[in-house]
């Protein structure tokens, strides 16, 4: 007879899976509930780039913390997780972007993140399919790539081995006051409920502000040795910054299979998952501008996914403003895979009343209420 | 960057096999502009492969003659990868072709169902229709030893043809039971056109062993096929051979119809008596509406062609002929259901997905097609699951999810050409 | 049609009937078309452009489905297996 869970986690995507493992490892009895049979949310669509970002101190802190956690686990991953420490190559198209390269380099150096400035020739040596001339780039060797559905599954399996239970294909209708209620009426009581429901998080915790940001991805046939790093244009940051308009940015990734993943696009107010030919074309044209040879590669599949985005681009990790027994772990925008492990640590610290490894303030959901109060 | 060609037809027909050719010719009678689009370099589909250029007269000659003399514009080597209202996009070797149409007739045919068994990935294990198509387009098989396995009358047709081309057909392994096979034979004898065909087969196949309750258990060979082990009424035996041609039913190519929004009924495209699908202005003929063979495909194509050009009278005239040939659909279904033993041929290490080399045991770990795709990569290769998804459906009962674009792998540049619009619509 | 064409498969001259697809030339030469991701040799399966087992390089262009490309005189065909 199963003892009742101490923590119920809603959502078995990368964040829910990471939380399940962390909490189980601390000896807590965990129950994970997911509405689908398999990665139906952002985790199933995601690129899987593990990347340090420096939009803000808070973003840097959580991405850096999490990247180290991924690295620490690397020897445990089975091949299906496709962990690849390929590093990121940020490419600069002009002198303005090269200034950004130098800024990033200094920023990372001050904080102990290894990085290397590349000039025009070196950046093409690093990635021969990049067009000439580019101004240069920044290589960040500590970044890596994983295959998200298998990564999430791996974390979940480890959690199961430590006693976690997983229920699939059961939508959760409501959470709160120490209870999670399934759509079919079944009720689970627990001291804590973690809302890691991704896109559905606001449905379960009304009042949190998460909006879907649609993205497109293209995957090609196998072209081994075509690409060596995850290559991203510095203009990506402008794309990720914009809060309102549709945008595309050059962002390509080598998979261990030799397939190339081509992104990226961002659209607000696009809630249907159908492929949008027009923004797909823009995205590919942007990619061809940096890497013309991509145009000849065979595209096997195109799909869309939704990033759960918050207005200040930081995730929500902490008690729901309405109910302290509910901990929100959602709203990671395009950094869900990267920051999943750190999110799990922060959630665990909060549940156990321990001191979190990085300051938790910037990620608390209550900040959204405060922000709205000032409007 | 690719060039983009724009074509416009009153009626566009996709698929230049028998159904598509019949549809295009019927539609051409109206004097409207007709386009016949096919991804192969020549018209004919699978069954009339190679006949287009052949000097040898055959049943298809009359049709190709008419096609040559007609005003139908054949668009060869063009693979349709995208559909939107009133428009298709096709990729050829050097360009993207935007095709706008008033009416659309889908005659996309069918492909073979492949059932995994140990050794099925060896070179020279082929589809029955596949081997036939290669022979028709020039593969020499004179003196080669061939085993033909699977189910249904296609095996007989392939065996007869292979023998005519000088191959040594060692035997036909039919998985259905002897009583079912006998009943099938009797029923076909009762249909006038089929009776003659059946007698011709019996003659063409004289002295070629035809074994019922028989199926391949494993294929062996070093770099290519060298022998096949078959199970025959409980006993196994090994046959040395050069080719193994497998034909276990046909899977209708419904991907393009689905992308166009056509509703399916029991995995086939649902059509009314005029071969119109659930989408007004889009028609479907041939195997995608039900596996029924050549004659049915031809008459369905004709009906669709007349219906698409508002010639309902002519279409109506063909209803009785179609009804006669439709009987075959039912007879085939009853006679050749796949037996459960075929689900147990695959060993744990037998590959199910050939593009990604995913073995059976990895699929067993998952509860759905989607999970198998995401976690085991089954169906994530260039064939987009066309080969492995029907096998997985047969083996595990999984419902296969919707078609994702593009319909076929295309150059990345072709995806860009998609949105650079397009001829003005009327 | 008795007219024949010569092409080269992995440098070796192969003669086929006019109108034959490249896949037939590869089969006639005794070569296999490709090597799978776990190293198995593969040859054409479906004959109609759906299985992708027949992919070879034709005149320098890789990943061409050889069952859907007709042989032309002096074509250079390279298999990966």
XYZ file of N, CA, C and O in Angstrom, chain B residues 38-42 46 49-50 53-56 79 91 93 108 110-112 114 120-131 133-135 137-140 223-224 243 253 351 353-357 382-384 386-387 408-409 411, chain C residues 1-2 10 15-55 61 63-72 79 81:
456
model
N 3.350 14.256 -61.050
C 3.862 13.021 -60.470
C 5.322 13.200 -60.080
O 6.061 13.928 -60.744
N 5.739 12.515 -59.009
C 7.125 12.689 -58.567
C 8.102 11.804 -59.322
O 9.311 11.978 -59.197
N 7.620 10.862 -60.095
C 8.522 10.007 -60.857
C 8.907 10.669 -62.170
O 8.227 11.572 -62.651
N 10.004 10.194 -62.773
C 10.417 10.816 -64.031
C 9.483 10.507 -65.197
O 9.483 11.223 -66.198
N 8.719 9.418 -65.086
C 7.753 9.132 -66.143
C 6.417 8.744 -65.521
O 6.355 8.328 -64.371
N 3.240 2.760 -59.954
C 3.973 1.524 -59.673
C 3.663 0.456 -60.710
O 4.537 -0.180 -61.253
N 4.898 0.941 -64.368
C 6.244 1.479 -64.383
C 6.933 1.048 -65.665
O 6.842 -0.107 -66.077
N 7.605 1.963 -66.311
C 8.419 1.609 -67.465
C 7.625 1.431 -68.741
O 8.189 1.335 -69.820
N 7.610 4.254 -71.941
C 8.570 4.295 -73.040
C 8.710 2.965 -73.740
O 9.499 2.812 -74.643
N 7.971 1.980 -73.254
C 8.223 0.633 -73.737
C 7.689 0.429 -75.150
O 6.619 0.899 -75.498
N 8.476 -0.273 -75.956
C 8.012 -0.590 -77.297
C 7.052 -1.766 -77.246
O 6.250 -1.984 -78.130
N 7.162 -2.544 -76.138
C 6.295 -3.719 -76.044
C 4.866 -3.290 -75.758
O 4.635 -2.545 -74.804
N 7.490 16.627 -56.719
C 6.959 16.024 -55.502
C 6.178 17.054 -54.694
O 6.750 18.022 -54.206
N 8.192 20.150 -55.316
C 9.618 20.387 -55.492
C 10.127 19.515 -56.620
O 9.816 18.329 -56.688
N 13.835 18.850 -59.193
C 15.288 18.860 -58.992
C 15.879 20.243 -58.841
O 16.872 20.422 -58.161
N -3.074 9.448 -55.325
C -1.732 9.251 -54.785
C -1.371 7.795 -54.545
O -0.275 7.498 -54.068
N -0.917 3.863 -53.406
C -0.675 3.172 -52.142
C 0.769 2.712 -52.099
O 1.474 2.712 -53.102
N 1.207 2.340 -50.912
C 2.560 1.798 -50.773
C 2.442 0.482 -50.015
O 1.423 0.171 -49.439
N 3.496 -0.294 -50.020
C 3.414 -1.620 -49.410
C 3.542 -1.557 -47.905
O 4.269 -0.732 -47.355
N 5.194 -3.238 -44.909
C 6.333 -4.114 -44.666
C 6.266 -4.630 -43.242
O 6.179 -3.844 -42.297
N 15.056 -8.760 -42.660
C 14.270 -8.081 -43.693
C 14.987 -6.858 -44.265
O 14.602 -6.324 -45.302
N 16.030 -6.410 -43.565
C 16.752 -5.235 -44.058
C 17.903 -5.607 -44.991
O 18.622 -4.719 -45.468
N 18.092 -6.895 -45.250
C 19.178 -7.293 -46.149
C 18.939 -6.778 -47.559
O 17.800 -6.772 -48.037
N 20.003 -6.358 -48.251
C 19.864 -6.014 -49.663
C 19.253 -7.174 -50.437
O 19.568 -8.338 -50.189
N 18.357 -6.850 -51.348
C 17.623 -7.774 -52.213
C 16.401 -8.385 -51.564
O 15.723 -9.213 -52.173
N 16.084 -7.942 -50.347
C 14.727 -8.146 -49.830
C 13.979 -6.877 -50.231
O 14.368 -5.779 -49.853
N 12.939 -7.040 -51.025
C 12.234 -5.862 -51.541
C 10.736 -6.038 -51.410
O 10.258 -7.141 -51.148
N 10.033 -4.966 -51.651
C 8.592 -5.067 -51.767
C 8.259 -5.828 -53.045
O 9.014 -5.780 -54.015
N 7.120 -6.516 -53.053
C 6.724 -7.250 -54.254
C 6.471 -6.262 -55.391
O 6.960 -6.429 -56.509
N 5.714 -5.221 -55.096
C 5.469 -4.194 -56.101
C 6.754 -3.481 -56.466
O 6.966 -3.093 -57.609
N 7.628 -3.344 -55.488
C 8.904 -2.687 -55.711
C 9.765 -3.475 -56.685
O 10.314 -2.925 -57.645
N 9.884 -4.777 -56.453
C 10.677 -5.597 -57.375
C 10.074 -5.547 -58.769
O 10.788 -5.389 -59.768
N 8.335 -3.222 -60.102
C 8.593 -1.909 -60.696
C 10.021 -1.833 -61.228
O 10.265 -1.327 -62.325
N 10.971 -2.372 -60.486
C 12.352 -2.330 -60.956
C 12.534 -3.179 -62.197
O 13.223 -2.799 -63.144
N 11.910 -4.345 -62.204
C 12.039 -5.206 -63.375
C 11.420 -4.531 -64.589
O 11.989 -4.522 -65.678
N 11.254 -1.505 -65.133
C 12.052 -0.374 -65.605
C 13.481 -0.770 -65.912
O 14.345 0.087 -66.039
N 13.740 -2.065 -66.068
C 15.022 -2.451 -66.651
C 15.884 -3.406 -65.847
O 16.933 -3.830 -66.325
N 15.485 -3.777 -64.632
C 16.335 -4.689 -63.860
C 16.286 -6.084 -64.493
O 15.222 -6.635 -64.746
N 17.442 -6.642 -64.754
C 17.515 -7.979 -65.330
C 17.395 -9.025 -64.237
O 18.177 -9.023 -63.295
N 26.398 -10.046 -47.087
C 26.202 -8.646 -47.443
C 24.885 -8.454 -48.182
O 24.434 -7.340 -48.373
N 24.343 -9.574 -48.622
C 23.050 -9.486 -49.281
C 22.296 -10.775 -49.031
O 22.833 -11.735 -48.484
N 16.484 -13.044 -54.609
C 15.569 -11.971 -54.230
C 14.427 -12.536 -53.399
O 13.942 -13.643 -53.673
N -1.912 5.941 -49.607
C -1.152 7.180 -49.376
C -2.136 8.319 -49.115
O -2.519 9.057 -50.022
N 15.051 -4.814 -36.565
C 14.772 -3.398 -36.762
C 13.335 -3.189 -37.217
O 12.813 -3.946 -38.033
N 12.302 0.468 -37.430
C 12.542 1.708 -38.180
C 13.886 1.595 -38.888
O 14.931 1.496 -38.245
N 13.847 1.592 -40.203
C 15.076 1.394 -40.975
C 15.893 2.664 -41.125
O 17.104 2.619 -41.265
N 15.214 3.803 -41.126
C 15.934 5.064 -41.263
C 16.827 5.310 -40.056
O 17.923 5.844 -40.192
N 16.342 4.971 -38.875
C 17.062 5.259 -37.648
C 17.552 4.001 -36.945
O 18.068 4.057 -35.834
N 17.383 2.839 -37.576
C 17.837 1.571 -37.002
C 17.318 1.365 -35.578
O 18.086 1.104 -34.644
N 14.066 10.218 -42.675
C 13.523 10.816 -43.895
C 12.245 10.161 -44.421
O 11.458 10.828 -45.082
N 11.998 8.913 -44.156
C 10.764 8.331 -44.682
C 9.558 8.809 -43.883
O 8.414 8.538 -44.247
N 9.825 9.559 -42.821
C 8.771 10.170 -42.010
C 7.754 9.146 -41.518
O 6.571 9.429 -41.401
N 6.753 6.448 -43.060
C 5.937 5.779 -44.080
C 6.147 4.278 -44.079
O 5.218 3.516 -44.358
N 7.369 3.838 -43.758
C 7.632 2.408 -43.736
C 7.335 1.828 -42.357
O 6.675 0.792 -42.227
N 6.970 15.583 -47.714
C 8.154 14.794 -48.019
C 9.349 15.649 -47.652
O 9.249 16.872 -47.636
N 10.499 15.048 -47.383
C 11.674 15.890 -47.151
C 11.938 16.743 -48.382
O 11.829 16.271 -49.512
N 14.359 20.351 -49.861
C 15.471 21.256 -49.559
C 14.947 22.393 -48.682
O 13.820 22.860 -48.844
N 12.541 -1.895 -75.818
C 13.576 -0.951 -76.217
C 14.938 -1.564 -75.936
O 15.245 -1.902 -74.809
N 15.723 -1.755 -76.952
C 16.984 -2.438 -76.725
C 18.143 -1.467 -76.579
O 19.271 -1.864 -76.338
N 30.504 3.870 -58.737
C 31.764 3.767 -57.995
C 32.933 3.556 -58.945
O 33.841 2.757 -58.696
N 26.235 -1.032 -67.797
C 25.328 -0.822 -68.932
C 23.907 -1.166 -68.526
O 23.664 -2.238 -67.979
N 22.973 -0.260 -68.821
C 21.571 -0.544 -68.481
C 20.694 -0.183 -69.673
O 21.109 0.574 -70.556
N 19.465 -0.687 -69.661
C 18.503 -0.310 -70.691
C 18.176 1.169 -70.551
O 18.073 1.682 -69.440
N 17.973 1.816 -71.664
C 17.520 3.208 -71.615
C 16.201 3.256 -70.868
O 15.346 2.377 -71.034
N 16.035 4.282 -70.056
C 14.806 4.394 -69.277
C 14.924 3.751 -67.908
O 13.987 3.791 -67.112
N 16.081 3.165 -67.591
C 16.253 2.562 -66.267
C 16.564 3.635 -65.243
O 17.302 4.573 -65.520
N 16.027 3.473 -64.042
C 16.427 4.394 -62.976
C 17.822 4.045 -62.474
O 18.312 2.926 -62.677
N 18.451 4.999 -61.822
C 19.807 4.818 -61.307
C 19.866 3.622 -60.365
O 20.859 2.885 -60.327
N 18.778 3.384 -59.614
C 18.762 2.249 -58.667
C 19.044 0.940 -59.391
O 19.721 0.053 -58.858
N 18.523 0.809 -60.588
C 18.744 -0.424 -61.361
C 20.229 -0.548 -61.712
O 20.793 -1.643 -61.653
N 20.856 0.555 -62.072
C 22.292 0.524 -62.380
C 23.088 0.091 -61.148
O 24.021 -0.712 -61.254
N 22.695 0.602 -59.976
C 23.406 0.233 -58.753
C 23.224 -1.261 -58.478
O 24.186 -1.972 -58.183
N 21.994 -1.726 -58.607
C 21.737 -3.150 -58.380
C 22.525 -3.997 -59.372
O 23.133 -5.004 -59.004
N 22.544 -3.564 -60.625
C 23.253 -4.335 -61.653
C 24.751 -4.375 -61.376
O 25.426 -5.352 -61.711
N 25.277 -3.330 -60.762
C 26.724 -3.283 -60.520
C 27.129 -4.161 -59.352
O 28.308 -4.393 -59.121
N 26.136 -4.621 -58.578
C 26.466 -5.442 -57.422
C 26.733 -4.641 -56.166
O 26.960 -5.204 -55.096
N 26.698 -3.323 -56.277
C 26.920 -2.500 -55.088
C 25.627 -2.388 -54.297
O 24.540 -2.662 -54.797
N 25.755 -1.985 -53.036
C 24.568 -1.618 -52.266
C 24.521 -0.099 -52.230
O 25.520 0.559 -52.496
N 23.370 0.450 -51.928
C 23.203 1.902 -52.062
C 23.797 2.688 -50.919
O 24.455 3.709 -51.119
N 23.516 2.250 -49.711
C 23.960 3.065 -48.591
C 24.270 2.190 -47.398
O 24.049 0.980 -47.418
N 24.828 2.839 -46.386
C 25.095 2.175 -45.113
C 24.220 2.849 -44.068
O 24.170 4.075 -43.995
N 23.528 2.062 -43.276
C 22.590 2.623 -42.308
C 23.333 3.182 -41.100
O 24.541 3.051 -40.983
N 22.549 3.792 -40.184
C 23.206 4.447 -39.055
C 23.941 3.474 -38.134
O 24.806 3.865 -37.382
N 23.593 2.181 -38.184
C 24.384 1.240 -37.393
C 25.262 0.379 -38.286
O 25.723 -0.693 -37.888
N 25.477 0.835 -39.519
C 26.473 0.168 -40.357
C 25.963 -0.973 -41.233
O 26.754 -1.705 -41.818
N 24.637 -1.114 -41.371
C 24.136 -2.176 -42.244
C 24.131 -1.707 -43.698
O 23.784 -0.564 -43.984
N 24.442 -2.617 -44.604
C 24.319 -2.293 -46.020
C 22.861 -2.349 -46.422
O 22.135 -3.257 -46.043
N 22.460 -1.364 -47.229
C 21.061 -1.304 -47.641
C 20.939 -1.111 -49.144
O 21.754 -0.427 -49.782
N 19.855 -1.692 -49.657
C 19.518 -1.555 -51.069
C 18.059 -1.169 -51.178
O 17.337 -1.206 -50.187
N 17.589 -0.846 -52.385
C 16.201 -0.376 -52.507
C 15.195 -1.368 -51.976
O 15.358 -2.575 -52.097
N 14.135 -0.839 -51.388
C 13.082 -1.665 -50.811
C 11.759 -1.461 -51.531
O 11.125 -2.398 -51.980
N 11.335 -0.197 -51.666
C 9.969 0.062 -52.115
C 9.852 0.347 -53.601
O 8.803 0.163 -54.184
N 10.930 0.858 -54.206
C 10.886 1.158 -55.632
C 10.038 2.351 -56.009
O 9.763 2.576 -57.190
N 9.587 3.137 -55.027
C 8.703 4.241 -55.399
C 8.965 5.532 -54.635
O 8.108 6.398 -54.576
N 10.134 5.649 -54.056
C 10.503 6.928 -53.447
C 10.017 7.153 -52.041
O 10.072 8.271 -51.541
N 9.549 6.090 -51.363
C 9.073 6.307 -49.991
C 10.003 5.751 -48.915
O 9.916 6.161 -47.770
N 10.883 4.802 -49.263
C 11.665 4.158 -48.206
C 13.014 4.819 -47.957
O 13.600 4.630 -46.897
N 13.534 5.553 -48.919
C 14.802 6.275 -48.795
C 16.013 5.362 -48.645
O 17.104 5.832 -48.312
N 15.865 4.079 -48.936
C 17.024 3.195 -48.832
C 17.919 3.282 -50.065
O 19.045 2.829 -50.043
N 17.403 3.880 -51.119
C 18.117 3.856 -52.396
C 18.987 5.095 -52.593
O 19.470 5.351 -53.687
N 19.199 5.871 -51.532
C 19.915 7.127 -51.681
C 21.382 6.918 -52.065
O 22.093 6.136 -51.439
N 25.993 15.090 -56.295
C 24.950 15.538 -55.374
C 24.498 14.370 -54.495
O 24.003 13.349 -55.012
N 22.490 12.132 -51.379
C 21.132 11.889 -50.880
C 20.066 11.940 -51.969
O 18.946 12.354 -51.724
N 20.403 11.499 -53.187
C 19.380 11.464 -54.244
C 18.703 10.103 -54.182
O 19.353 9.065 -54.067
N 17.390 10.111 -54.292
C 16.654 8.845 -54.322
C 16.812 8.243 -55.719
O 16.207 8.699 -56.688
N 17.610 7.184 -55.818
C 18.003 6.688 -57.139
C 16.879 5.958 -57.857
O 16.970 5.737 -59.062
N 15.814 5.596 -57.165
C 14.721 4.912 -57.870
C 13.872 5.907 -58.650
O 13.024 5.518 -59.446
N 14.103 7.199 -58.431
C 13.292 8.207 -59.108
C 14.110 9.104 -60.030
O 13.644 10.158 -60.448
N 15.343 8.680 -60.313
C 16.181 9.449 -61.235
C 16.562 8.513 -62.367
O 17.060 7.413 -62.126
N 16.322 8.930 -63.594
C 16.653 8.078 -64.736
C 18.139 8.171 -65.059
O 18.746 9.233 -64.940
N 18.702 7.074 -65.483
C 20.104 7.068 -65.909
C 20.284 7.941 -67.133
O 19.454 7.938 -68.040
N 21.383 8.682 -67.133
C 21.778 9.430 -68.327
C 23.196 9.027 -68.677
O 23.981 8.670 -67.788
N 28.058 5.230 -54.419
C 27.261 4.724 -53.317
C 28.043 4.882 -52.021
O 29.257 5.069 -52.035
N 28.269 2.510 -49.795
C 28.166 1.165 -49.246
C 28.400 0.083 -50.271
O 28.589 0.287 -51.417
